[in-house]
């Protein structure tokens, strides 16, 4: 209780894609406890985007698998949206909540974890079974950032990914970027501060100027705004793909070690057809954290990506 109001704490201190795939479950928790103040425990870099989730009242800074600093009274409800075992369960259990919701593991009764379940549906099922409320896996939309996009109506090419195993070769991204520019798109290469050189190399090989490189020049909110206003997104299995899903922007997503059946974009209600094209030649046995390019990702050719691109006229403008 805080000031007499019951509190719910939800744990999800992971990456951008993890945060966005957890949004439907977070919304279902809000529906289950509408009178609670809902705290989302996530990483500080994700705070601005977490605050775009309409179900969240307050962000609680957290680090992966580290104890939470919780100065208040024990929450009425604590939910582990982080993992399947005691390493994350204990973090929410140590808050001494009146109610605790986790997947089943030794000492923690709860719904059963299924390894072949899509990430969005997995957490929706946890909340639905555990709290007795419907959870809509389609509820992935994110509020628009308050900041204006630095550019609008561009084709976003995002060559980076958290691990080398999920990074399609830079020269192939450059070939796609060059094709998009030749087709009349305004192409921008995005990325985080650590991906500036990668983005520059892609832009240079594509014959694009330095002004086309947005990597390292946008905040997380500005990057979200760029994606929300984009005509098209081309990227690997990374957080930007989930932003394209959240903002319903056309995308081509390249998968390698991880099956899109577990993490891929869904066909969503209200969309005129598949907005998101997934390319994958794997068998689900790759290493998501691999230090070398995954063989399945390497099998995706430039021609396949070019064939998957929607026509210029089919890429709908957003907010114009």
PDB file of C-alpha atoms in Angstrom:
ATOM      1  CA  UNK A   1       0.000   0.000   0.000  1.00  0.00           C
ATOM      2  CA  UNK A   2       1.200   3.514  -0.773  1.00  0.00           C
ATOM      3  CA  UNK A   3      -0.913   6.210   0.774  1.00  0.00           C
ATOM      4  CA  UNK A   4      -3.703   3.692   1.194  1.00  0.00           C
ATOM      5  CA  UNK A   5      -3.664   2.606  -2.473  1.00  0.00           C
ATOM      6  CA  UNK A   6      -2.760  -1.040  -3.168  1.00  0.00           C
ATOM      7  CA  UNK A   7       0.344  -1.591  -5.271  1.00  0.00           C
ATOM      8  CA  UNK A   8       1.325  -4.066  -7.992  1.00  0.00           C
ATOM      9  CA  UNK A   9       4.968  -4.560  -9.003  1.00  0.00           C
ATOM     10  CA  UNK A  10       5.797  -6.146 -12.369  1.00  0.00           C
ATOM     11  CA  UNK A  11       9.350  -7.329 -13.074  1.00  0.00           C
ATOM     12  CA  UNK A  12      10.748  -7.073 -16.639  1.00  0.00           C
ATOM     13  CA  UNK A  13      14.271  -5.570 -16.644  1.00  0.00           C
ATOM     14  CA  UNK A  14      15.429  -6.901 -20.007  1.00  0.00           C
ATOM     15  CA  UNK A  15      15.903  -5.479 -23.527  1.00  0.00           C
ATOM     16  CA  UNK A  16      13.682  -3.361 -25.737  1.00  0.00           C
ATOM     17  CA  UNK A  17      12.142  -6.327 -27.528  1.00  0.00           C
ATOM     18  CA  UNK A  18      11.428  -8.022 -24.204  1.00  0.00           C
ATOM     19  CA  UNK A  19       9.734  -4.886 -22.908  1.00  0.00           C
ATOM     20  CA  UNK A  20       7.514  -4.544 -25.969  1.00  0.00           C
ATOM     21  CA  UNK A  21       6.512  -8.211 -26.126  1.00  0.00           C
ATOM     22  CA  UNK A  22       5.449  -7.927 -22.485  1.00  0.00           C
ATOM     23  CA  UNK A  23       3.052  -5.032 -23.098  1.00  0.00           C
ATOM     24  CA  UNK A  24      -0.107  -7.167 -23.573  1.00  0.00           C
ATOM     25  CA  UNK A  25       0.575  -9.017 -20.317  1.00  0.00           C
ATOM     26  CA  UNK A  26       1.167  -5.736 -18.485  1.00  0.00           C
ATOM     27  CA  UNK A  27      -2.142  -4.435 -19.808  1.00  0.00           C
ATOM     28  CA  UNK A  28      -3.870  -7.600 -18.586  1.00  0.00           C
ATOM     29  CA  UNK A  29      -2.366  -7.108 -15.116  1.00  0.00           C
ATOM     30  CA  UNK A  30      -3.758  -3.582 -15.109  1.00  0.00           C
ATOM     31  CA  UNK A  31      -7.191  -4.965 -16.026  1.00  0.00           C
ATOM     32  CA  UNK A  32      -6.947  -7.484 -13.168  1.00  0.00           C
ATOM     33  CA  UNK A  33      -6.095  -4.817 -10.570  1.00  0.00           C
ATOM     34  CA  UNK A  34      -7.569  -1.542 -11.860  1.00  0.00           C
ATOM     35  CA  UNK A  35      -7.465   0.115  -8.433  1.00  0.00           C
ATOM     36  CA  UNK A  36      -3.744  -0.611  -7.890  1.00  0.00           C
ATOM     37  CA  UNK A  37      -0.794   1.660  -8.576  1.00  0.00           C
ATOM     38  CA  UNK A  38       1.216  -0.363 -11.063  1.00  0.00           C
ATOM     39  CA  UNK A  39       5.014  -0.200 -10.942  1.00  0.00           C
ATOM     40  CA  UNK A  40       7.026  -1.639 -13.814  1.00  0.00           C
ATOM     41  CA  UNK A  41      10.530  -2.679 -12.759  1.00  0.00           C
ATOM     42  CA  UNK A  42      12.725  -2.271 -15.820  1.00  0.00           C
ATOM     43  CA  UNK A  43      16.111  -0.885 -16.787  1.00  0.00           C
ATOM     44  CA  UNK A  44      16.765   2.832 -16.553  1.00  0.00           C
ATOM     45  CA  UNK A  45      17.586   3.197 -20.288  1.00  0.00           C
ATOM     46  CA  UNK A  46      14.123   1.827 -21.088  1.00  0.00           C
ATOM     47  CA  UNK A  47      12.322   4.220 -18.739  1.00  0.00           C
ATOM     48  CA  UNK A  48      11.197   6.655 -21.492  1.00  0.00           C
ATOM     49  CA  UNK A  49       9.665   3.876 -23.558  1.00  0.00           C
ATOM     50  CA  UNK A  50       8.187   2.112 -20.527  1.00  0.00           C
ATOM     51  CA  UNK A  51       6.389   5.354 -19.699  1.00  0.00           C
ATOM     52  CA  UNK A  52       4.616   5.095 -23.080  1.00  0.00           C
ATOM     53  CA  UNK A  53       2.756   1.995 -21.858  1.00  0.00           C
ATOM     54  CA  UNK A  54      -0.658   3.237 -20.774  1.00  0.00           C
ATOM     55  CA  UNK A  55      -1.017   0.553 -18.097  1.00  0.00           C
ATOM     56  CA  UNK A  56       2.073   1.691 -16.175  1.00  0.00           C
ATOM     57  CA  UNK A  57       1.801   4.290 -13.403  1.00  0.00           C
ATOM     58  CA  UNK A  58       5.448   4.442 -12.407  1.00  0.00           C
ATOM     59  CA  UNK A  59       8.776   2.961 -13.491  1.00  0.00           C
ATOM     60  CA  UNK A  60      10.938   1.303 -10.845  1.00  0.00           C
ATOM     61  CA  UNK A  61      14.646   1.194 -11.824  1.00  0.00           C
ATOM     62  CA  UNK A  62      15.934  -2.368 -12.001  1.00  0.00           C
ATOM     63  CA  UNK A  63      18.802  -4.437 -13.301  1.00  0.00           C
ATOM     64  CA  UNK A  64      18.603  -7.956 -14.606  1.00  0.00           C
ATOM     65  CA  UNK A  65      18.556 -10.535 -11.812  1.00  0.00           C
ATOM     66  CA  UNK A  66      19.462  -8.003  -9.134  1.00  0.00           C
ATOM     67  CA  UNK A  67      17.372  -7.255  -6.023  1.00  0.00           C
ATOM     68  CA  UNK A  68      14.898  -4.404  -6.299  1.00  0.00           C
ATOM     69  CA  UNK A  69      15.202  -1.331  -4.141  1.00  0.00           C
ATOM     70  CA  UNK A  70      11.672  -1.103  -2.777  1.00  0.00           C
ATOM     71  CA  UNK A  71      11.314   1.395   0.088  1.00  0.00           C
ATOM     72  CA  UNK A  72       7.583   1.042   0.594  1.00  0.00           C
ATOM     73  CA  UNK A  73       5.372  -1.486   2.282  1.00  0.00           C
ATOM     74  CA  UNK A  74       5.051  -4.909   0.675  1.00  0.00           C
ATOM     75  CA  UNK A  75       2.996  -4.714  -2.533  1.00  0.00           C
ATOM     76  CA  UNK A  76      -0.363  -6.417  -2.709  1.00  0.00           C
ATOM     77  CA  UNK A  77       0.687  -8.149  -5.954  1.00  0.00           C
ATOM     78  CA  UNK A  78       4.074  -8.939  -7.511  1.00  0.00           C
ATOM     79  CA  UNK A  79       4.442 -10.565 -10.943  1.00  0.00           C
ATOM     80  CA  UNK A  80       7.573 -12.061 -12.465  1.00  0.00           C
ATOM     81  CA  UNK A  81       7.525 -11.302 -16.210  1.00  0.00           C
ATOM     82  CA  UNK A  82      11.252 -11.955 -16.385  1.00  0.00           C
ATOM     83  CA  UNK A  83      11.868 -15.683 -16.381  1.00  0.00           C
ATOM     84  CA  UNK A  84      10.836 -19.203 -15.535  1.00  0.00           C
ATOM     85  CA  UNK A  85      12.922 -20.054 -12.487  1.00  0.00           C
ATOM     86  CA  UNK A  86      13.924 -19.155  -8.954  1.00  0.00           C
ATOM     87  CA  UNK A  87      16.661 -16.695 -10.017  1.00  0.00           C
ATOM     88  CA  UNK A  88      14.028 -14.146 -11.031  1.00  0.00           C
ATOM     89  CA  UNK A  89      11.184 -15.455  -8.858  1.00  0.00           C
ATOM     90  CA  UNK A  90      13.129 -14.673  -5.695  1.00  0.00           C
ATOM     91  CA  UNK A  91      13.435 -11.016  -6.701  1.00  0.00           C
ATOM     92  CA  UNK A  92       9.686 -10.464  -6.567  1.00  0.00           C
ATOM     93  CA  UNK A  93       9.215 -12.883  -3.657  1.00  0.00           C
ATOM     94  CA  UNK A  94      11.663 -10.821  -1.582  1.00  0.00           C
ATOM     95  CA  UNK A  95       9.185  -7.934  -1.764  1.00  0.00           C
ATOM     96  CA  UNK A  96       6.927 -10.089   0.462  1.00  0.00           C
ATOM     97  CA  UNK A  97       3.781  -9.409  -1.573  1.00  0.00           C
ATOM     98  CA  UNK A  98       0.383 -10.605  -0.434  1.00  0.00           C
ATOM     99  CA  UNK A  99       0.023 -12.292  -3.840  1.00  0.00           C
ATOM    100  CA  UNK A 100       2.867 -13.600  -5.986  1.00  0.00           C
ATOM    101  CA  UNK A 101       2.529 -14.713  -9.614  1.00  0.00           C
ATOM    102  CA  UNK A 102       5.332 -16.699 -11.262  1.00  0.00           C
ATOM    103  CA  UNK A 103       5.710 -19.647 -13.560  1.00  0.00           C
ATOM    104  CA  UNK A 104       5.955 -22.988 -11.806  1.00  0.00           C
ATOM    105  CA  UNK A 105       9.378 -23.912 -10.430  1.00  0.00           C
ATOM    106  CA  UNK A 106      10.618 -25.540  -7.213  1.00  0.00           C
ATOM    107  CA  UNK A 107       9.079 -23.648  -4.315  1.00  0.00           C
ATOM    108  CA  UNK A 108       6.993 -21.430  -6.588  1.00  0.00           C
ATOM    109  CA  UNK A 109       3.668 -22.873  -7.722  1.00  0.00           C
ATOM    110  CA  UNK A 110       2.160 -21.356 -10.843  1.00  0.00           C
ATOM    111  CA  UNK A 111       1.279 -21.981 -14.486  1.00  0.00           C
ATOM    112  CA  UNK A 112       3.503 -24.355 -16.446  1.00  0.00           C
ATOM    113  CA  UNK A 113       6.206 -22.932 -18.727  1.00  0.00           C
ATOM    114  CA  UNK A 114       6.086 -24.193 -22.336  1.00  0.00           C
ATOM    115  CA  UNK A 115       9.405 -23.733 -24.197  1.00  0.00           C
ATOM    116  CA  UNK A 116       7.782 -23.625 -27.654  1.00  0.00           C
ATOM    117  CA  UNK A 117       5.313 -20.831 -26.840  1.00  0.00           C
ATOM    118  CA  UNK A 118       5.511 -17.421 -28.511  1.00  0.00           C
ATOM    119  CA  UNK A 119       6.934 -14.812 -26.145  1.00  0.00           C
ATOM    120  CA  UNK A 120       3.850 -12.601 -26.273  1.00  0.00           C
ATOM    121  CA  UNK A 121       1.403 -15.434 -25.688  1.00  0.00           C
ATOM    122  CA  UNK A 122       3.540 -16.958 -22.926  1.00  0.00           C
ATOM    123  CA  UNK A 123       3.245 -13.938 -20.654  1.00  0.00           C
ATOM    124  CA  UNK A 124      -0.384 -13.369 -21.562  1.00  0.00           C
ATOM    125  CA  UNK A 125      -1.139 -16.930 -20.491  1.00  0.00           C
ATOM    126  CA  UNK A 126       0.722 -16.481 -17.206  1.00  0.00           C
ATOM    127  CA  UNK A 127      -1.456 -13.496 -16.354  1.00  0.00           C
ATOM    128  CA  UNK A 128      -4.662 -15.016 -17.687  1.00  0.00           C
ATOM    129  CA  UNK A 129      -4.244 -18.274 -15.753  1.00  0.00           C
ATOM    130  CA  UNK A 130      -2.761 -16.675 -12.681  1.00  0.00           C
ATOM    131  CA  UNK A 131      -5.092 -13.705 -12.261  1.00  0.00           C
ATOM    132  CA  UNK A 132      -8.208 -15.001 -13.991  1.00  0.00           C
ATOM    133  CA  UNK A 133      -8.516 -12.233 -16.572  1.00  0.00           C
ATOM    134  CA  UNK A 134      -8.473 -12.322 -20.383  1.00  0.00           C
ATOM    135  CA  UNK A 135      -5.175 -11.226 -21.910  1.00  0.00           C
ATOM    136  CA  UNK A 136      -5.174 -10.029 -25.508  1.00  0.00           C
ATOM    137  CA  UNK A 137      -1.869 -10.857 -27.265  1.00  0.00           C
ATOM    138  CA  UNK A 138      -2.795  -8.311 -29.928  1.00  0.00           C
ATOM    139  CA  UNK A 139      -2.615  -5.407 -27.441  1.00  0.00           C
ATOM    140  CA  UNK A 140       0.902  -4.460 -28.538  1.00  0.00           C
ATOM    141  CA  UNK A 141       0.355  -0.829 -29.511  1.00  0.00           C
ATOM    142  CA  UNK A 142       2.538   1.814 -27.904  1.00  0.00           C
ATOM    143  CA  UNK A 143       1.685   5.476 -27.399  1.00  0.00           C
ATOM    144  CA  UNK A 144       3.420   7.890 -29.736  1.00  0.00           C
ATOM    145  CA  UNK A 145       6.425   9.655 -28.207  1.00  0.00           C
ATOM    146  CA  UNK A 146       5.901  13.268 -27.225  1.00  0.00           C
ATOM    147  CA  UNK A 147       9.035  14.267 -29.142  1.00  0.00           C
ATOM    148  CA  UNK A 148       8.701  14.921 -32.883  1.00  0.00           C
ATOM    149  CA  UNK A 149      10.605  12.549 -35.171  1.00  0.00           C
ATOM    150  CA  UNK A 150      13.832  14.031 -36.554  1.00  0.00           C
ATOM    151  CA  UNK A 151      12.690  12.734 -39.960  1.00  0.00           C
ATOM    152  CA  UNK A 152       9.366  11.467 -41.213  1.00  0.00           C
ATOM    153  CA  UNK A 153       8.333   9.044 -43.932  1.00  0.00           C
ATOM    154  CA  UNK A 154      11.749   7.403 -44.286  1.00  0.00           C
ATOM    155  CA  UNK A 155      12.867   3.852 -44.982  1.00  0.00           C
ATOM    156  CA  UNK A 156      14.666   2.713 -41.834  1.00  0.00           C
ATOM    157  CA  UNK A 157      17.548   0.297 -42.285  1.00  0.00           C
ATOM    158  CA  UNK A 158      18.762  -0.975 -38.910  1.00  0.00           C
ATOM    159  CA  UNK A 159      21.831  -3.228 -39.306  1.00  0.00           C
ATOM    160  CA  UNK A 160      22.629  -3.738 -35.634  1.00  0.00           C
ATOM    161  CA  UNK A 161      21.609  -6.391 -33.133  1.00  0.00           C
ATOM    162  CA  UNK A 162      22.616  -7.218 -29.585  1.00  0.00           C
ATOM    163  CA  UNK A 163      24.841 -10.153 -30.616  1.00  0.00           C
ATOM    164  CA  UNK A 164      26.892 -10.927 -33.753  1.00  0.00           C
ATOM    165  CA  UNK A 165      24.929 -14.119 -34.307  1.00  0.00           C
ATOM    166  CA  UNK A 166      21.877 -12.000 -35.114  1.00  0.00           C
ATOM    167  CA  UNK A 167      23.620  -9.415 -37.343  1.00  0.00           C
ATOM    168  CA  UNK A 168      23.133  -9.875 -41.062  1.00  0.00           C
ATOM    169  CA  UNK A 169      26.320  -8.797 -42.903  1.00  0.00           C
ATOM    170  CA  UNK A 170      26.789  -5.043 -43.302  1.00  0.00           C
ATOM    171  CA  UNK A 171      27.490  -5.277 -47.037  1.00  0.00           C
ATOM    172  CA  UNK A 172      24.112  -6.948 -47.570  1.00  0.00           C
ATOM    173  CA  UNK A 173      22.313  -4.259 -45.588  1.00  0.00           C
ATOM    174  CA  UNK A 174      24.170  -1.730 -47.748  1.00  0.00           C
ATOM    175  CA  UNK A 175      22.893  -3.409 -50.924  1.00  0.00           C
ATOM    176  CA  UNK A 176      19.335  -3.190 -49.606  1.00  0.00           C
ATOM    177  CA  UNK A 177      19.792   0.454 -48.597  1.00  0.00           C
ATOM    178  CA  UNK A 178      21.176   1.292 -52.043  1.00  0.00           C
ATOM    179  CA  UNK A 179      18.213  -0.421 -53.715  1.00  0.00           C
ATOM    180  CA  UNK A 180      15.742   1.473 -51.539  1.00  0.00           C
ATOM    181  CA  UNK A 181      17.413   4.797 -52.322  1.00  0.00           C
ATOM    182  CA  UNK A 182      17.413   4.024 -56.050  1.00  0.00           C
ATOM    183  CA  UNK A 183      13.691   3.183 -55.784  1.00  0.00           C
ATOM    184  CA  UNK A 184      12.956   6.652 -54.408  1.00  0.00           C
ATOM    185  CA  UNK A 185      12.990   6.076 -50.663  1.00  0.00           C
ATOM    186  CA  UNK A 186      14.570   8.509 -48.239  1.00  0.00           C
ATOM    187  CA  UNK A 187      16.822   6.004 -46.440  1.00  0.00           C
ATOM    188  CA  UNK A 188      18.159   6.437 -42.915  1.00  0.00           C
ATOM    189  CA  UNK A 189      20.532   4.072 -41.126  1.00  0.00           C
ATOM    190  CA  UNK A 190      19.678   3.756 -37.430  1.00  0.00           C
ATOM    191  CA  UNK A 191      21.484   2.308 -34.442  1.00  0.00           C
ATOM    192  CA  UNK A 192      22.630   2.947 -30.914  1.00  0.00           C
ATOM    193  CA  UNK A 193      25.791   4.744 -29.774  1.00  0.00           C
ATOM    194  CA  UNK A 194      27.830   1.539 -30.078  1.00  0.00           C
ATOM    195  CA  UNK A 195      26.655   1.014 -33.664  1.00  0.00           C
ATOM    196  CA  UNK A 196      27.760   4.313 -35.208  1.00  0.00           C
ATOM    197  CA  UNK A 197      30.683   2.837 -37.149  1.00  0.00           C
ATOM    198  CA  UNK A 198      28.527  -0.045 -38.370  1.00  0.00           C
ATOM    199  CA  UNK A 199      25.880   2.401 -39.579  1.00  0.00           C
ATOM    200  CA  UNK A 200      28.479   4.594 -41.266  1.00  0.00           C
ATOM    201  CA  UNK A 201      29.971   1.617 -43.062  1.00  0.00           C
ATOM    202  CA  UNK A 202      26.538   0.612 -44.354  1.00  0.00           C
ATOM    203  CA  UNK A 203      25.775   4.159 -45.507  1.00  0.00           C
ATOM    204  CA  UNK A 204      29.155   4.509 -47.205  1.00  0.00           C
ATOM    205  CA  UNK A 205      28.868   1.192 -49.044  1.00  0.00           C
ATOM    206  CA  UNK A 206      25.352   2.166 -50.130  1.00  0.00           C
ATOM    207  CA  UNK A 207      26.571   5.469 -51.539  1.00  0.00           C
ATOM    208  CA  UNK A 208      24.610   7.472 -48.989  1.00  0.00           C
ATOM    209  CA  UNK A 209      25.840  10.626 -47.307  1.00  0.00           C
ATOM    210  CA  UNK A 210      26.706  11.079 -43.653  1.00  0.00           C
ATOM    211  CA  UNK A 211      23.380  12.846 -43.136  1.00  0.00           C
ATOM    212  CA  UNK A 212      21.594   9.543 -43.708  1.00  0.00           C
ATOM    213  CA  UNK A 213      23.180   8.076 -40.569  1.00  0.00           C
ATOM    214  CA  UNK A 214      20.960   8.486 -37.510  1.00  0.00           C
ATOM    215  CA  UNK A 215      22.899   5.989 -35.375  1.00  0.00           C
ATOM    216  CA  UNK A 216      24.173   7.629 -32.215  1.00  0.00           C
ATOM    217  CA  UNK A 217      22.267  10.833 -32.975  1.00  0.00           C
ATOM    218  CA  UNK A 218      18.845   9.928 -31.590  1.00  0.00           C
ATOM    219  CA  UNK A 219      17.528   9.291 -28.114  1.00  0.00           C
ATOM    220  CA  UNK A 220      15.449   6.185 -27.548  1.00  0.00           C
ATOM    221  CA  UNK A 221      12.319   8.325 -27.797  1.00  0.00           C
ATOM    222  CA  UNK A 222      13.481   9.929 -31.041  1.00  0.00           C
ATOM    223  CA  UNK A 223      14.277   6.515 -32.504  1.00  0.00           C
ATOM    224  CA  UNK A 224      10.784   5.331 -31.546  1.00  0.00           C
ATOM    225  CA  UNK A 225       9.339   8.458 -33.162  1.00  0.00           C
ATOM    226  CA  UNK A 226      11.308   7.800 -36.364  1.00  0.00           C
ATOM    227  CA  UNK A 227      10.006   4.226 -36.530  1.00  0.00           C
ATOM    228  CA  UNK A 228       6.453   5.343 -35.738  1.00  0.00           C
ATOM    229  CA  UNK A 229       6.600   7.758 -38.691  1.00  0.00           C
ATOM    230  CA  UNK A 230       8.539   5.464 -41.040  1.00  0.00           C
ATOM    231  CA  UNK A 231       7.328   4.174 -44.378  1.00  0.00           C
ATOM    232  CA  UNK A 232       9.289   0.934 -44.023  1.00  0.00           C
ATOM    233  CA  UNK A 233      11.673  -0.829 -41.625  1.00  0.00           C
ATOM    234  CA  UNK A 234      14.301  -3.406 -42.583  1.00  0.00           C
ATOM    235  CA  UNK A 235      16.127  -5.015 -39.676  1.00  0.00           C
ATOM    236  CA  UNK A 236      17.156  -8.181 -37.941  1.00  0.00           C
ATOM    237  CA  UNK A 237      15.725  -9.893 -34.889  1.00  0.00           C
ATOM    238  CA  UNK A 238      16.097  -6.905 -32.578  1.00  0.00           C
ATOM    239  CA  UNK A 239      14.147  -4.285 -30.647  1.00  0.00           C
ATOM    240  CA  UNK A 240      13.487  -2.071 -33.669  1.00  0.00           C
ATOM    241  CA  UNK A 241      11.475  -4.921 -35.214  1.00  0.00           C
ATOM    242  CA  UNK A 242       9.199  -4.827 -32.177  1.00  0.00           C
ATOM    243  CA  UNK A 243       8.862  -1.045 -32.477  1.00  0.00           C
ATOM    244  CA  UNK A 244       7.672  -1.574 -36.057  1.00  0.00           C
ATOM    245  CA  UNK A 245       5.093  -4.019 -34.727  1.00  0.00           C
ATOM    246  CA  UNK A 246       4.014  -1.662 -31.932  1.00  0.00           C
ATOM    247  CA  UNK A 247       3.503   1.193 -34.401  1.00  0.00           C
ATOM    248  CA  UNK A 248       2.134  -0.995 -37.216  1.00  0.00           C
ATOM    249  CA  UNK A 249       4.775   0.060 -39.736  1.00  0.00           C
ATOM    250  CA  UNK A 250       5.613  -2.216 -42.700  1.00  0.00           C
ATOM    251  CA  UNK A 251       8.745  -4.229 -42.017  1.00  0.00           C
ATOM    252  CA  UNK A 252      11.009  -6.948 -43.348  1.00  0.00           C
ATOM    253  CA  UNK A 253      12.616  -8.823 -40.455  1.00  0.00           C
ATOM    254  CA  UNK A 254      15.562 -11.196 -40.829  1.00  0.00           C
ATOM    255  CA  UNK A 255      15.725 -14.088 -38.372  1.00  0.00           C
ATOM    256  CA  UNK A 256      18.635 -16.447 -37.778  1.00  0.00           C
ATOM    257  CA  UNK A 257      19.254 -18.419 -34.589  1.00  0.00           C
ATOM    258  CA  UNK A 258      15.817 -17.767 -33.082  1.00  0.00           C
ATOM    259  CA  UNK A 259      12.593 -18.992 -34.625  1.00  0.00           C
ATOM    260  CA  UNK A 260      10.062 -16.315 -35.574  1.00  0.00           C
ATOM    261  CA  UNK A 261       7.455 -18.685 -34.141  1.00  0.00           C
ATOM    262  CA  UNK A 262       8.846 -17.658 -30.745  1.00  0.00           C
ATOM    263  CA  UNK A 263       9.690 -13.988 -31.289  1.00  0.00           C
ATOM    264  CA  UNK A 264       8.346 -12.974 -34.693  1.00  0.00           C
ATOM    265  CA  UNK A 265       5.790 -10.250 -35.450  1.00  0.00           C
ATOM    266  CA  UNK A 266       2.158 -11.408 -35.399  1.00  0.00           C
ATOM    267  CA  UNK A 267      -0.619 -10.844 -37.914  1.00  0.00           C
ATOM    268  CA  UNK A 268      -2.648  -8.318 -35.969  1.00  0.00           C
ATOM    269  CA  UNK A 269      -6.322  -7.483 -35.861  1.00  0.00           C
ATOM    270  CA  UNK A 270      -7.309  -4.513 -38.003  1.00  0.00           C
ATOM    271  CA  UNK A 271      -4.347  -4.711 -40.365  1.00  0.00           C
ATOM    272  CA  UNK A 272      -5.154  -4.973 -44.084  1.00  0.00           C
ATOM    273  CA  UNK A 273      -2.802  -7.922 -44.514  1.00  0.00           C
ATOM    274  CA  UNK A 274       0.640  -9.019 -43.378  1.00  0.00           C
ATOM    275  CA  UNK A 275       2.509  -5.800 -42.636  1.00  0.00           C
ATOM    276  CA  UNK A 276       5.591  -7.683 -41.497  1.00  0.00           C
ATOM    277  CA  UNK A 277       7.483 -10.090 -43.753  1.00  0.00           C
ATOM    278  CA  UNK A 278       9.733 -12.567 -41.940  1.00  0.00           C
ATOM    279  CA  UNK A 279      12.659 -14.310 -43.617  1.00  0.00           C
ATOM    280  CA  UNK A 280      14.134 -17.369 -41.914  1.00  0.00           C
ATOM    281  CA  UNK A 281      16.027 -20.502 -42.972  1.00  0.00           C
ATOM    282  CA  UNK A 282      16.714 -21.957 -39.556  1.00  0.00           C
ATOM    283  CA  UNK A 283      15.616 -24.953 -37.522  1.00  0.00           C
ATOM    284  CA  UNK A 284      15.524 -23.299 -34.091  1.00  0.00           C
ATOM    285  CA  UNK A 285      18.807 -24.791 -32.910  1.00  0.00           C
ATOM    286  CA  UNK A 286      20.979 -21.682 -33.326  1.00  0.00           C
ATOM    287  CA  UNK A 287      22.701 -19.717 -30.566  1.00  0.00           C
ATOM    288  CA  UNK A 288      20.891 -16.396 -29.884  1.00  0.00           C
ATOM    289  CA  UNK A 289      23.944 -15.018 -28.061  1.00  0.00           C
ATOM    290  CA  UNK A 290      26.478 -16.308 -30.574  1.00  0.00           C
ATOM    291  CA  UNK A 291      29.697 -14.435 -31.325  1.00  0.00           C
ATOM    292  CA  UNK A 292      29.653 -15.432 -35.010  1.00  0.00           C
ATOM    293  CA  UNK A 293      27.077 -14.907 -37.755  1.00  0.00           C
ATOM    294  CA  UNK A 294      24.450 -17.621 -37.455  1.00  0.00           C
ATOM    295  CA  UNK A 295      24.465 -19.942 -40.495  1.00  0.00           C
ATOM    296  CA  UNK A 296      20.692 -19.663 -40.892  1.00  0.00           C
ATOM    297  CA  UNK A 297      20.895 -15.875 -41.025  1.00  0.00           C
ATOM    298  CA  UNK A 298      23.795 -16.099 -43.467  1.00  0.00           C
ATOM    299  CA  UNK A 299      21.585 -18.077 -45.844  1.00  0.00           C
ATOM    300  CA  UNK A 300      19.258 -15.083 -46.344  1.00  0.00           C
ATOM    301  CA  UNK A 301      20.265 -13.410 -49.599  1.00  0.00           C
ATOM    302  CA  UNK A 302      19.990  -9.804 -50.695  1.00  0.00           C
ATOM    303  CA  UNK A 303      17.666 -10.848 -53.517  1.00  0.00           C
ATOM    304  CA  UNK A 304      15.280 -12.449 -51.007  1.00  0.00           C
ATOM    305  CA  UNK A 305      15.082  -9.223 -49.037  1.00  0.00           C
ATOM    306  CA  UNK A 306      14.565  -7.139 -52.168  1.00  0.00           C
ATOM    307  CA  UNK A 307      11.749  -9.437 -53.269  1.00  0.00           C
ATOM    308  CA  UNK A 308      10.128  -9.099 -49.836  1.00  0.00           C
ATOM    309  CA  UNK A 309      10.107  -5.296 -49.920  1.00  0.00           C
ATOM    310  CA  UNK A 310       6.685  -3.765 -50.506  1.00  0.00           C
ATOM    311  CA  UNK A 311       6.290  -1.439 -53.494  1.00  0.00           C
ATOM    312  CA  UNK A 312       6.991   2.216 -52.738  1.00  0.00           C
ATOM    313  CA  UNK A 313       3.343   3.147 -53.133  1.00  0.00           C
ATOM    314  CA  UNK A 314       2.266   0.426 -50.709  1.00  0.00           C
ATOM    315  CA  UNK A 315       4.304   1.880 -47.847  1.00  0.00           C
ATOM    316  CA  UNK A 316       1.742   3.995 -46.044  1.00  0.00           C
ATOM    317  CA  UNK A 317       2.773   7.269 -44.498  1.00  0.00           C
ATOM    318  CA  UNK A 318       2.146   7.671 -40.766  1.00  0.00           C
ATOM    319  CA  UNK A 319       0.840  10.871 -39.244  1.00  0.00           C
ATOM    320  CA  UNK A 320       1.001  12.962 -42.421  1.00  0.00           C
TER     321      UNK A 320
END
